[in-house]
Every structure is written in structure tokens, then in C-alpha cells.
């Protein structure tokens, strides 16, 4: 299919196809992501959209790679992951983002019960988190006292 460019710099192109590959770390290291060195807000909608024809594995890799990037870079402050399927992404990756970022939006996301439990338990531990949107998530498996502490 045709390649949709997300970003280009000095004849280096980052496309959704490259971002969805499992070995994206090598690609990101090559281009150094210089444009993103100043980007404080990242929205998953910039990388994944319902109109794009991507399979579930490609989409999951993009979600995982965006989360890894947010976890590893100090300049990122806000992450918007609305309506993302975060099941099987990894508990530690999600919780590390919660501990590092100032604002996280998981509105309408699909999150495994164990991951949601870990996220809720990490909220009070975060020194940076100012805002978290967990709207439309199922909290039936979370003890009320844990929600109150968060």
C-alpha cells in the first residue's frame, strides 16, 4: 500500500508502517527523533486512526512503542491514549508511564483487570501525575478503598 509519512527530516522518513514494526527501536535510534525532542503532548490519534488499515498486531506495536517512548523521554508530559486497546501491552509499561507523566488519558481504553488494579495502586505513588482520565473503564474489580486513595 501507500506509505503515509508522519514525519521527515533531512531525507529520513518515519511512517506508520515503520512505527508499527516490532524493531522500531532501531529505526528511532537512527533518526534520533529530533523533532520530538520538544514535543510535550503525545496523542495516539496522531499515529493510529480507524480509517487506517492496520491489523491488531501493528496497532498493538504502535501503542507499545509510543508508551516506551513516553517512558524513556523526560520532555514528554502528557499522553492521550483514548479508545486504545491496551490489553496485553504490559503492566510495568503502563505503570511506569503513570509514574513519569503529568497527564494521562485512558478514556474508553480496554485495560486488563490486573493492569487497571496496578494503575490505580500507582496513582498515589506518582510525584508527577496531576491528571488522569479513566472515564468509561470498568472498576468493578477494584476495591473502593483503593479508588478513594487514588
C-alpha positions in Angstrom: 0.0 0.0 0.0 0.9 3.6 0.0 3.1 5.0 2.8 1.7 7.8 4.9 4.5 9.9 6.2 4.3 11.0 9.9 7.5 12.9 9.9 10.5 13.6 7.8 13.8 15.3 8.4 16.9 15.5 6.2 15.6 12.9 3.8 14.7 10.5 6.7 11.1 9.4 6.8 9.1 8.0 9.7 5.9 6.3 8.5 3.1 4.4 10.3 4.5 1.3 8.6 7.9 1.8 10.3 6.3 2.8 13.6 4.3 -0.4 13.7 7.3 -2.7 13.2 8.4 -4.7 16.2 12.0 -3.5 15.7 11.1 0.2 15.7 13.8 1.0 18.4 16.5 0.6 15.7 14.6 3.0 13.4 14.0 5.6 16.1 17.7 5.4 17.1 18.8 6.1 13.6 16.6 9.2 13.1 17.2 10.3 16.8 13.6 11.6 16.9 14.9 15.2 16.9 11.6 16.7 16.0 10.1 15.1 19.1 12.7 16.4 21.5 10.4 19.3 22.2 7.0 17.6 22.0 5.4 17.6 25.4 2.0 16.2 24.4 1.6 12.9 22.5 -1.8 11.7 21.3 -2.2 8.1 19.9 -4.6 9.5 17.3 -1.6 11.1 15.6 -0.4 7.5 14.9 -3.5 5.3 14.7 -6.8 6.1 13.3 -9.9 4.0 12.5 -9.6 4.9 8.8 -6.2 3.2 8.5 -6.0 -0.4 7.5 -3.7 -1.9 10.2 -4.0 -5.3 11.8 -4.2 -5.8 15.5 -0.5 -6.7 15.9 0.6 -3.5 14.1 -1.7 -1.3 16.2 -0.5 -3.0 19.4 3.1 -2.4 18.4 2.4 1.3 17.8 0.7 1.5 21.3 3.6 -0.2 22.9 6.2 1.9 21.1 4.5 5.1 21.9 4.3 4.1 25.6 8.0 3.1 25.6 8.9 6.4 24.1 6.9 8.3 26.7 8.5 6.3 29.5 12.0 6.9 28.2 11.9 10.6 27.4 11.9 13.3 30.1 10.4 16.1 27.9 7.0 14.2 27.4 4.5 15.4 29.9 1.1 14.4 28.5 -0.2 11.2 26.9 -3.6 10.7 25.3 -4.5 7.1 24.5 -8.3 7.4 24.1 -10.1 4.3 22.9 -6.8 2.2 22.7 -6.8 -1.5 23.3 -4.1 -1.8 26.0 -4.8 -5.4 26.9 -1.5 -7.4 26.6 0.6 -4.2 26.5 2.3 -4.9 29.8 1.6 -3.9 33.4 5.0 -2.5 34.0 5.0 -0.3 30.9 1.6 1.2 31.8 2.5 1.8 35.4 5.9 3.3 34.6 4.1 5.9 32.3 1.7 6.7 35.2 4.7 7.4 37.5 6.5 9.5 35.0 3.9 11.7 33.2 1.9 14.7 34.4 -1.3 13.9 32.5 -2.6 10.6 31.2 -5.8 10.0 29.3 -7.0 6.4 29.2 -10.7 7.3 28.4 -12.6 4.4 26.8 -9.4 2.2 26.8 -9.5 -1.5 27.1 -7.3 -2.4 30.0 -6.9 -5.8 31.7 -8.2 -6.0 35.2 -4.8 -6.7 36.7 -3.3 -3.7 34.8 -6.1 -1.4 36.0 -5.5 -2.6 39.5 -1.8 -1.8 39.2 -2.5 1.6 37.6 -4.9 2.6 40.4 -2.4 1.5 43.0 0.4 3.5 41.4 -1.5 6.8 41.2 -0.8 7.8 44.9 2.9 6.9 44.3 3.4 9.3 41.4 5.2 12.6 42.2 4.4 14.0 38.8 0.8 12.9 37.9 -1.6 15.9 38.1 -4.4 14.5 35.9 -5.6 11.1 34.9 -8.7 10.3 32.9 -10.1 6.8 33.4 -13.6 7.5 32.2 -15.7 4.6 30.9 -13.4 2.0 32.4 -14.8 -0.9 34.5 -13.8 -0.5 38.1 -16.0 -3.4 39.4 -12.9 -5.4 40.3 -11.2 -2.6 42.2 -11.8 -2.3 46.0 -13.5 1.0 46.9 -10.7 2.0 49.4 -8.2 1.8 46.5 -10.2 4.2 44.4 -10.5 6.5 47.4 -6.7 6.5 47.9 -6.1 7.2 44.2 
